[in-house]
Coordinates of C-alpha atoms and ligand atoms in Angstrom, one line a residue:
M1386 CA 2.4 40.8 -2.7
A1387 CA 3.4 37.7 -4.6
S1388 CA 1.1 34.8 -4.1
R1389 CA 2.3 32.0 -1.9
V1390 CA 2.5 28.4 -3.1
V1391 CA 3.2 25.4 -0.9
L1392 CA 5.0 22.8 -3.1
A1393 CA 5.3 19.1 -2.2
Y1394 CA 9.1 18.8 -2.5
S1395 CA 11.1 15.6 -2.9
G1396 CA 14.6 17.0 -3.7
G1397 CA 14.5 15.3 -7.1
L1398 CA 14.8 16.9 -10.5
D1399 CA 11.2 17.5 -11.2
T1400 CA 10.2 19.2 -8.0
S1401 CA 13.5 21.3 -8.0
V1402 CA 12.6 22.5 -11.5
A1403 CA 9.1 23.2 -10.3
V1404 CA 10.3 25.5 -7.5
R1405 CA 11.9 27.8 -10.1
W1406 CA 9.2 27.4 -12.7
L1407 CA 6.4 28.4 -10.2
T1408 CA 8.5 31.4 -9.3
E1409 CA 9.0 32.4 -12.9
H1410 CA 5.7 31.6 -14.4
H1411 CA 3.4 32.4 -11.5
G1412 CA 5.4 35.1 -9.8
A1413 CA 5.0 32.9 -6.7
E1414 CA 6.8 32.7 -3.4
V1415 CA 7.4 29.0 -3.1
I1416 CA 7.4 27.3 0.2
A1417 CA 9.0 23.8 -0.3
V1418 CA 7.6 21.2 2.0
A1419 CA 9.5 17.9 2.2
V1420 CA 7.7 15.2 4.1
D1421 CA 9.7 12.3 5.5
V1422 CA 7.5 9.2 5.1
G1423 CA 10.4 6.9 5.6
Q1424 CA 11.6 7.0 2.0
A1425 CA 15.2 6.5 3.1
D1426 CA 14.6 4.4 6.3
H1427 CA 15.7 1.2 4.5
R1428 CA 18.9 2.7 3.1
G1429 CA 20.5 4.6 5.9
G1430 CA 18.4 7.8 6.0
E1431 CA 18.0 10.9 3.8
D1432 CA 20.3 13.9 4.1
W1433 CA 17.5 16.4 4.7
E1434 CA 20.0 19.3 5.0
L1435 CA 21.0 18.6 1.4
V1436 CA 17.4 18.6 0.4
R1437 CA 16.8 21.9 2.2
Q1438 CA 19.9 23.5 0.5
R1439 CA 18.7 22.3 -2.9
A1440 CA 15.2 23.8 -2.5
L1441 CA 16.8 27.1 -1.5
A1442 CA 19.2 27.0 -4.4
A1443 CA 16.2 26.4 -6.7
G1444 CA 14.6 29.6 -5.3
A1445 CA 12.3 28.5 -2.5
V1446 CA 11.6 31.4 0.0
E1447 CA 11.3 28.8 2.7
V1448 CA 11.8 25.1 3.2
V1449 CA 9.9 23.0 5.8
V1450 CA 11.0 19.4 6.5
V1451 CA 8.4 17.4 8.3
D1452 CA 9.2 14.1 10.0
A1453 CA 6.0 12.1 9.4
R1454 CA 7.5 8.6 9.8
R1455 CA 5.6 7.7 13.0
E1456 CA 2.4 9.0 11.4
M1457 CA 3.0 7.0 8.3
A1458 CA 3.5 3.9 10.3
E1459 CA 0.7 4.2 12.8
E1460 CA -2.0 6.1 10.9
F1461 CA -1.5 4.7 7.4
C1462 CA 0.5 1.4 7.4
V1463 CA -1.3 -0.1 10.4
P1464 CA -4.8 0.6 9.0
A1465 CA -3.6 -1.0 5.8
V1466 CA -2.5 -4.1 7.7
M1467 CA -5.9 -4.2 9.5
A1468 CA -7.6 -4.0 6.1
N1469 CA -5.3 -6.7 4.6
A1470 CA -5.0 -4.1 1.9
L1471 CA -3.8 -5.3 -1.5
Y1472 CA -5.0 -3.4 -4.6
E1473 CA -6.1 -5.9 -7.2
G1474 CA -5.1 -8.6 -4.8
K1475 CA -1.4 -7.8 -5.2
Y1476 CA -0.2 -4.3 -4.5
P1477 CA 0.1 -3.1 -0.8
L1478 CA -0.5 0.6 -1.8
V1479 CA 3.0 1.9 -1.1
S1480 CA 2.6 5.3 -3.0
A1481 CA -1.2 5.5 -2.4
L1482 CA -0.6 5.4 1.4
S1483 CA 2.0 8.2 1.5
R1484 CA 0.1 10.8 -0.6
P1485 CA -2.6 11.4 2.0
V1486 CA 0.1 11.9 4.7
I1487 CA 1.9 14.4 2.5
V1488 CA -1.4 16.2 1.6
R1489 CA -2.2 16.6 5.3
H1490 CA 1.1 18.5 5.8
L1491 CA 0.8 20.5 2.7
V1492 CA -2.6 21.8 3.9
D1493 CA -1.2 22.4 7.3
Q1494 CA 1.7 24.4 6.0
A1495 CA -0.5 26.3 3.5
R1496 CA -2.6 27.5 6.5
K1497 CA 0.5 28.3 8.6
H1498 CA 2.1 30.4 5.8
G1499 CA -1.1 32.0 4.4
A1500 CA -0.7 30.3 1.1
G1501 CA -3.7 30.0 -1.2
T1502 CA -2.3 27.3 -3.5
V1503 CA -0.6 23.9 -3.2
A1504 CA 1.4 22.4 -5.9
H1505 CA 2.9 18.9 -6.8
G1506 CA 5.3 17.6 -9.3
C1507 CA 3.2 14.8 -10.8
T1508 CA 2.5 14.4 -14.5
G1509 CA -0.9 13.8 -16.0
K1510 CA -0.4 10.0 -16.5
G1511 CA -0.3 8.7 -13.0
N1512 CA -2.4 8.1 -9.9
D1513 CA -0.4 10.4 -7.6
Q1514 CA -1.9 13.6 -9.1
V1515 CA -5.3 12.2 -8.3
R1516 CA -4.3 11.5 -4.7
F1517 CA -2.8 14.9 -4.2
E1518 CA -5.7 16.8 -5.6
V1519 CA -8.7 14.9 -4.4
G1520 CA -7.0 14.7 -0.9
T1521 CA -6.5 18.5 -0.9
R1522 CA -10.0 19.2 -2.0
A1523 CA -11.3 17.0 0.8
L1524 CA -9.2 18.7 3.5
A1525 CA -9.2 22.3 2.2
P1526 CA -11.6 23.0 -0.6
E1527 CA -10.6 26.6 -0.6
L1528 CA -7.1 25.9 -1.8
E1529 CA -6.1 26.1 -5.5
V1530 CA -3.9 23.3 -6.9
L1531 CA -1.1 23.7 -9.4
A1532 CA 0.5 20.9 -11.3
P1533 CA 3.4 22.5 -13.3
A1534 CA 4.7 19.2 -14.7
R1535 CA 1.3 18.7 -16.4
V1536 CA 1.6 22.0 -18.3
W1537 CA 5.3 22.9 -18.8
G1538 CA 5.8 20.5 -21.7
M1539 CA 9.5 19.8 -20.8
S1540 CA 11.2 16.5 -21.5
R1541 CA 13.7 15.1 -19.1
R1542 CA 16.5 16.6 -21.2
D1543 CA 14.7 20.0 -21.0
C1544 CA 14.4 19.8 -17.3
I1545 CA 18.1 19.0 -16.9
D1546 CA 18.9 22.0 -19.1
Y1547 CA 16.5 24.2 -17.2
A1548 CA 18.2 23.2 -13.9
A1549 CA 21.6 23.9 -15.4
K1550 CA 20.5 27.3 -16.6
W1551 CA 19.3 28.3 -13.2
E1552 CA 22.2 26.6 -11.4
I1553 CA 20.0 24.3 -9.5
P1554 CA 22.1 21.4 -8.2
V1555 CA 20.5 18.1 -9.2
S1556 CA 22.0 14.6 -9.1
S1557 CA 19.9 13.3 -12.0
T1558 CA 21.5 12.3 -15.2
L1559 CA 19.8 11.6 -18.6
E1560 CA 20.5 7.9 -18.2
K1561 CA 18.2 7.5 -15.3
L1562 CA 16.9 4.0 -15.5
Y1563 CA 13.7 3.9 -13.5
S1564 CA 11.1 6.1 -11.9
I1565 CA 11.1 5.2 -8.2
D1566 CA 8.9 6.1 -5.4
E1567 CA 9.7 4.7 -1.9
N1568 CA 8.6 5.0 1.7
L1569 CA 8.4 3.0 4.8
W1570 CA 5.9 0.6 3.2
G1571 CA 8.2 -0.3 0.3
R1572 CA 9.4 0.6 -3.2
A1573 CA 7.6 1.2 -6.4
V1574 CA 9.7 1.0 -9.6
E1575 CA 8.5 1.8 -13.2
C1576 CA 9.8 2.9 -16.6
G1577 CA 12.8 1.7 -18.6
A1578 CA 13.1 -2.0 -19.3
I1579 CA 10.0 -2.6 -17.0
E1580 CA 7.7 -1.0 -19.6
D1581 CA 7.8 -4.2 -21.7
P1582 CA 5.4 -6.5 -19.8
W1583 CA 6.9 -9.6 -21.3
A1584 CA 10.5 -8.8 -20.4
S1585 CA 11.8 -10.0 -17.1
A1586 CA 12.3 -7.1 -14.7
P1587 CA 16.1 -6.4 -14.4
E1588 CA 17.7 -7.5 -11.2
D1589 CA 18.9 -4.0 -10.6
A1590 CA 15.3 -2.8 -10.2
Y1591 CA 15.4 -4.5 -6.8
V1592 CA 17.2 -3.1 -3.7
L1593 CA 15.2 -4.2 -0.6
T1594 CA 14.9 -7.8 -1.7
E1595 CA 18.4 -8.6 -2.8
V1596 CA 19.1 -12.1 -1.5
T1597 CA 21.8 -11.8 1.1
Q1598 CA 20.6 -14.6 3.3
A1599 CA 21.1 -18.2 2.3
R1600 CA 19.3 -19.9 5.1
P1601 CA 15.6 -19.9 6.0
V1602 CA 14.5 -17.2 8.4
A1603 CA 11.8 -17.7 11.1
V1604 CA 9.9 -14.7 12.5
T1605 CA 7.1 -14.6 15.0
V1606 CA 4.9 -11.5 14.7
G1607 CA 2.7 -10.5 17.7
F1608 CA -0.6 -8.6 17.2
E1609 CA -2.8 -6.7 19.7
G1610 CA -6.2 -5.7 18.5
G1611 CA -5.1 -6.0 14.9
V1612 CA -1.9 -3.9 15.4
P1613 CA 1.5 -5.5 15.0
T1614 CA 3.3 -5.0 18.3
S1615 CA 6.2 -7.4 18.5
I1616 CA 8.7 -9.5 16.7
D1617 CA 9.9 -12.7 18.3
G1618 CA 8.4 -11.5 21.6
R1619 CA 10.2 -8.1 21.6
A1620 CA 7.8 -5.1 21.8
L1621 CA 8.4 -2.6 19.0
T1622 CA 6.7 0.6 17.7
P1623 CA 5.0 0.1 14.3
H1624 CA 7.7 2.1 12.7
A1625 CA 10.6 0.1 14.2
L1626 CA 8.8 -3.2 13.5
I1627 CA 8.3 -2.3 9.8
V1628 CA 12.0 -1.3 9.4
E1629 CA 13.2 -4.5 11.1
L1630 CA 10.9 -6.8 9.2
T1631 CA 11.9 -5.2 5.9
R1632 CA 15.5 -5.9 6.6
R1633 CA 15.2 -9.4 7.9
V1634 CA 12.6 -10.7 5.5
G1635 CA 13.9 -8.7 2.5
A1636 CA 17.2 -10.4 2.9
T1637 CA 15.6 -13.7 1.9
G1638 CA 14.3 -12.2 -1.3
F1639 CA 10.7 -12.2 -0.1
G1640 CA 8.4 -9.2 -1.0
R1641 CA 8.7 -8.8 -4.8
I1642 CA 5.6 -8.1 -6.9
D1643 CA 5.7 -7.9 -10.7
A1644 CA 2.3 -6.8 -12.0
V1645 CA 0.3 -5.1 -14.7
E1646 CA -2.1 -2.8 -12.8
N1647 CA -5.1 -0.7 -13.7
R1648 CA -4.4 3.0 -13.0
R1649 CA -7.3 5.3 -12.1
V1650 CA -6.6 7.3 -15.2
G1651 CA -7.5 4.4 -17.4
I1652 CA -4.2 2.9 -18.5
K1653 CA -2.6 -0.3 -17.7
S1654 CA 1.0 -0.2 -16.5
R1655 CA 3.6 -2.7 -15.6
E1656 CA 5.2 -2.1 -12.3
V1657 CA 7.5 -3.9 -9.9
Y1658 CA 7.4 -3.4 -6.2
E1659 CA 9.3 -4.7 -3.3
C1660 CA 7.4 -4.7 0.0
P1661 CA 8.8 -7.4 2.3
A1662 CA 7.3 -6.0 5.5
A1663 CA 3.9 -5.2 4.0
L1664 CA 3.4 -8.6 2.4
A1665 CA 4.6 -10.4 5.5
L1666 CA 2.4 -8.4 7.9
V1667 CA -0.7 -8.7 5.7
M1668 CA -0.1 -12.5 5.4
A1669 CA 0.3 -12.9 9.1
H1670 CA -2.6 -10.6 10.0
A1671 CA -5.0 -12.2 7.7
D1672 CA -4.1 -15.6 9.1
L1673 CA -4.7 -14.4 12.6
E1674 CA -8.1 -13.2 11.6
D1675 CA -8.9 -16.7 10.3
L1676 CA -8.3 -17.9 13.8
T1677 CA -10.0 -15.1 15.8
L1678 CA -12.9 -13.7 13.7
E1679 CA -16.3 -15.2 13.7
R1680 CA -17.2 -16.6 10.3
D1681 CA -19.7 -14.0 9.1
V1682 CA -17.5 -11.1 10.2
R1683 CA -14.5 -12.7 8.4
H1684 CA -16.5 -13.2 5.2
E1685 CA -18.0 -9.7 5.2
K1686 CA -14.6 -8.2 5.9
I1687 CA -13.0 -10.0 3.0
R1688 CA -15.6 -8.4 0.7
L1689 CA -14.9 -4.9 2.1
E1690 CA -11.2 -5.2 2.1
H1691 CA -11.1 -5.1 -1.6
R1692 CA -13.2 -1.9 -1.7
W1693 CA -11.0 -0.3 1.0
A1694 CA -7.9 -0.9 -1.1
E1695 CA -9.5 0.4 -4.2
L1696 CA -10.7 3.6 -2.5
V1697 CA -7.2 4.3 -1.2
Y1698 CA -5.6 3.5 -4.5
D1699 CA -8.1 5.9 -6.2
G1700 CA -7.2 8.8 -3.9
M1701 CA -10.2 8.6 -1.6
W1702 CA -8.4 8.3 1.7
Y1703 CA -10.4 11.3 3.0
S1704 CA -13.9 10.3 1.9
P1705 CA -17.1 9.3 3.6
L1706 CA -17.1 5.7 2.3
K1707 CA -13.5 5.1 3.5
A1708 CA -14.4 6.5 6.9
A1709 CA -17.4 4.2 7.1
L1710 CA -15.4 1.1 6.1
D1711 CA -12.8 2.2 8.7
A1712 CA -15.4 2.0 11.4
F1713 CA -16.3 -1.5 10.4
I1714 CA -12.7 -2.6 10.2
V1715 CA -11.8 -1.0 13.6
E1716 CA -14.7 -2.8 15.3
S1717 CA -13.7 -6.1 13.7
Q1718 CA -10.2 -5.9 15.2
R1719 CA -11.0 -6.0 18.9
H1720 CA -10.0 -9.6 19.3
V1721 CA -7.4 -9.9 16.6
T1722 CA -4.7 -10.6 19.2
G1723 CA -2.1 -13.3 19.2
E1724 CA 1.0 -14.5 17.4
V1725 CA 1.8 -15.8 13.9
R1726 CA 4.9 -17.8 13.1
L1727 CA 6.3 -17.1 9.7
R1728 CA 9.0 -18.8 7.7
F1729 CA 11.0 -17.5 4.8
D1730 CA 13.0 -19.7 2.5
P1731 CA 15.4 -18.0 0.1
P1732 CA 14.9 -16.9 -2.6
G1733 CA 11.5 -15.3 -2.0
V1734 CA 9.2 -17.9 -0.5
G1735 CA 7.3 -17.0 2.6
R1736 CA 4.5 -18.8 4.5
V1737 CA 2.7 -19.0 7.8
E1738 CA 3.7 -22.0 9.8
G1739 CA 1.7 -21.6 13.0
R1740 CA -0.7 -19.2 14.8
R1741 CA -2.1 -18.9 18.4
S1742 CA -4.3 -16.5 20.3
P1743 CA -5.7 -16.2 23.8
V1744 CA -9.1 -15.5 22.2
S1745 CA -8.8 -18.1 19.4
L1746 CA -12.1 -19.4 18.1
Y1747 CA -10.5 -22.7 17.2
E1748 CA -12.1 -25.3 19.5
H1749 CA -9.9 -28.4 19.5
D1750 CA -12.7 -30.5 21.1
L1751 CA -15.0 -29.6 18.3
A1752 CA -12.5 -29.9 15.5
T1753 CA -10.7 -33.0 16.4
Y1754 CA -11.3 -36.3 14.5
D1755 CA -10.7 -38.1 17.8
D1756 CA -13.7 -40.1 18.9
T1757 CA -13.7 -38.2 22.2
D1758 CA -14.8 -35.0 20.4
A1759 CA -17.5 -32.7 21.7
F1760 CA -19.2 -32.2 18.3
E1761 CA -22.9 -33.3 18.3
H1762 CA -22.9 -35.7 15.3
A1763 CA -26.5 -36.5 15.6
D1764 CA -27.5 -32.8 15.1
A1765 CA -25.8 -32.8 11.7
A1766 CA -28.4 -34.9 10.0
G1767 CA -31.3 -32.6 10.7
F1768 CA -29.2 -29.5 10.0
V1769 CA -28.1 -30.7 6.6
R1770 CA -31.7 -31.8 5.7
L1771 CA -33.0 -28.3 6.4
W1772 CA -30.1 -26.6 4.8
G1773 CA -30.8 -28.4 1.5
Q1774 CA -34.6 -28.3 1.8
S1775 CA -35.2 -25.6 -0.8
V1776 CA -32.9 -27.3 -3.3
A1777 CA -34.7 -30.6 -2.7
T1778 CA -38.1 -28.9 -3.3
W1779 CA -36.7 -27.2 -6.5
A1780 CA -35.2 -30.5 -7.8
A1781 CA -38.5 -32.4 -7.3
R1782 CA -40.7 -29.8 -9.0
Q1783 CA -38.6 -28.0 -11.6
G1784 CA -35.1 -29.6 -11.5
V1785 CA -33.4 -30.5 -14.6
A1786 CA -30.8 -33.2 -15.2
P1787 CA -27.4 -32.3 -13.6
A1788 CA -25.0 -30.3 -15.7
S1789 CA -22.6 -32.4 -17.8
V1790 CA -19.1 -32.0 -16.8
T1791 CA -17.8 -31.8 -20.3
S1792 CA -20.5 -29.6 -22.0
G1793 CA -20.9 -27.4 -18.9
R1794 CA -24.6 -26.8 -19.7
P1795 CA -27.5 -28.1 -17.6
G1796 CA -29.4 -31.0 -19.1
E1797 CA -26.9 -31.7 -21.9
R1798 CA -25.2 -35.0 -22.0
G1799 CA -21.5 -35.0 -22.5
G1800 CA -18.9 -37.6 -22.7
A1801 CA -20.9 -40.6 -24.0
R1802 CA -20.9 -40.6 -27.8
Ligands
LIG111 N1 1.6 2.6 -9.5 C1 1.8 2.8 -8.2 C2 0.6 3.6 -7.6 O1 -0.1 4.2 -8.3 C3 3.1 3.4 -7.9 C4 3.3 4.8 -8.3 C5 4.7 5.2 -8.1 N2 4.9 6.6 -8.3 C6 5.9 7.2 -8.9 N3 5.9 8.5 -8.9 N4 6.9 6.5 -9.4 O2 0.4 3.7 -6.4

């Protein structure tokens, strides 16, 4: 009996060629698994029947289309909001969030179809191979992994010729401008003119953030326990909320990221992203945490958020440290409830204009500069004296002259010549 391989299938050139290649070179029966993570939700939806036909034409013995959009929204995007997740302070993890969703379904289908191997279409240069393979090993260590595009040595031209030879219908042409990965959380664009980090990214790289709205847009996002639950007072599922926010905020040009990032495989790459909903939600959520989290919790969380994003970027969604950080984050979200008012000024500027919460820790009576405030001014003197006690002792016994502003070194005189 031929061995069965479950392939992560997108309907594009590479994965279509991979179906045939695995059949030819491994004598495999290929089960193509296409996972809908919202890749077409911002542009009218994907034609999954076409994707199915293409996989069959390429030689798949079976095609499975999985609708994972709710899962993507609730189990991956929402935790990313709770973690205010931005890799290297910029990138909301678009591709990094979708791979563990896909992996979960590959493993599930491998078990259902008695397949001993899963395969993906990634090359050896990117992060996505890491996410597919480390994720698979975490969930199903018994499965083998194949990465045909890492070994077949075909150029884009070769792949197009290979598809033609086997009569695989593909829409790709040689003049493809960019490599694009998209899902509910946004769009990642690389290659072509973007590979010169000094060159401005061409306007046609952007789709979700084309400015079609001339006037400012105001949006109020409501959160309950850290989960975004409403827009302008209307309750929405996370999926519907992300789709609507992408459309409304993207129309003002907000959500573009142009960055050089450090890949896990040790190279720097220049990427552009457009993630209107992700950036708006993280901005709003972080602001609500400023209002509702106790100071030490907020500070510790800021330290851990960076690590969470790094783990997810590095393909460690299913890992013990990620699970432990999740426990911290979930506990921290109990009172992250309230509303944040955002304003977007075309082209591309967004900010928080106001926030409120029934469990706000902002105490007006303590904060006000009014002379009727409730703050115990007399307590401050003793508090500050003790706070600085150790520094005062150090200064008296060992302290050196203060650092010069111009030389930057302690005890050195700057300025006066
Ligand atoms: N650099 C981003 C990441 O590693 C985006 C990758 C996009 N993937 C792609 N196949 N174009 O998450």
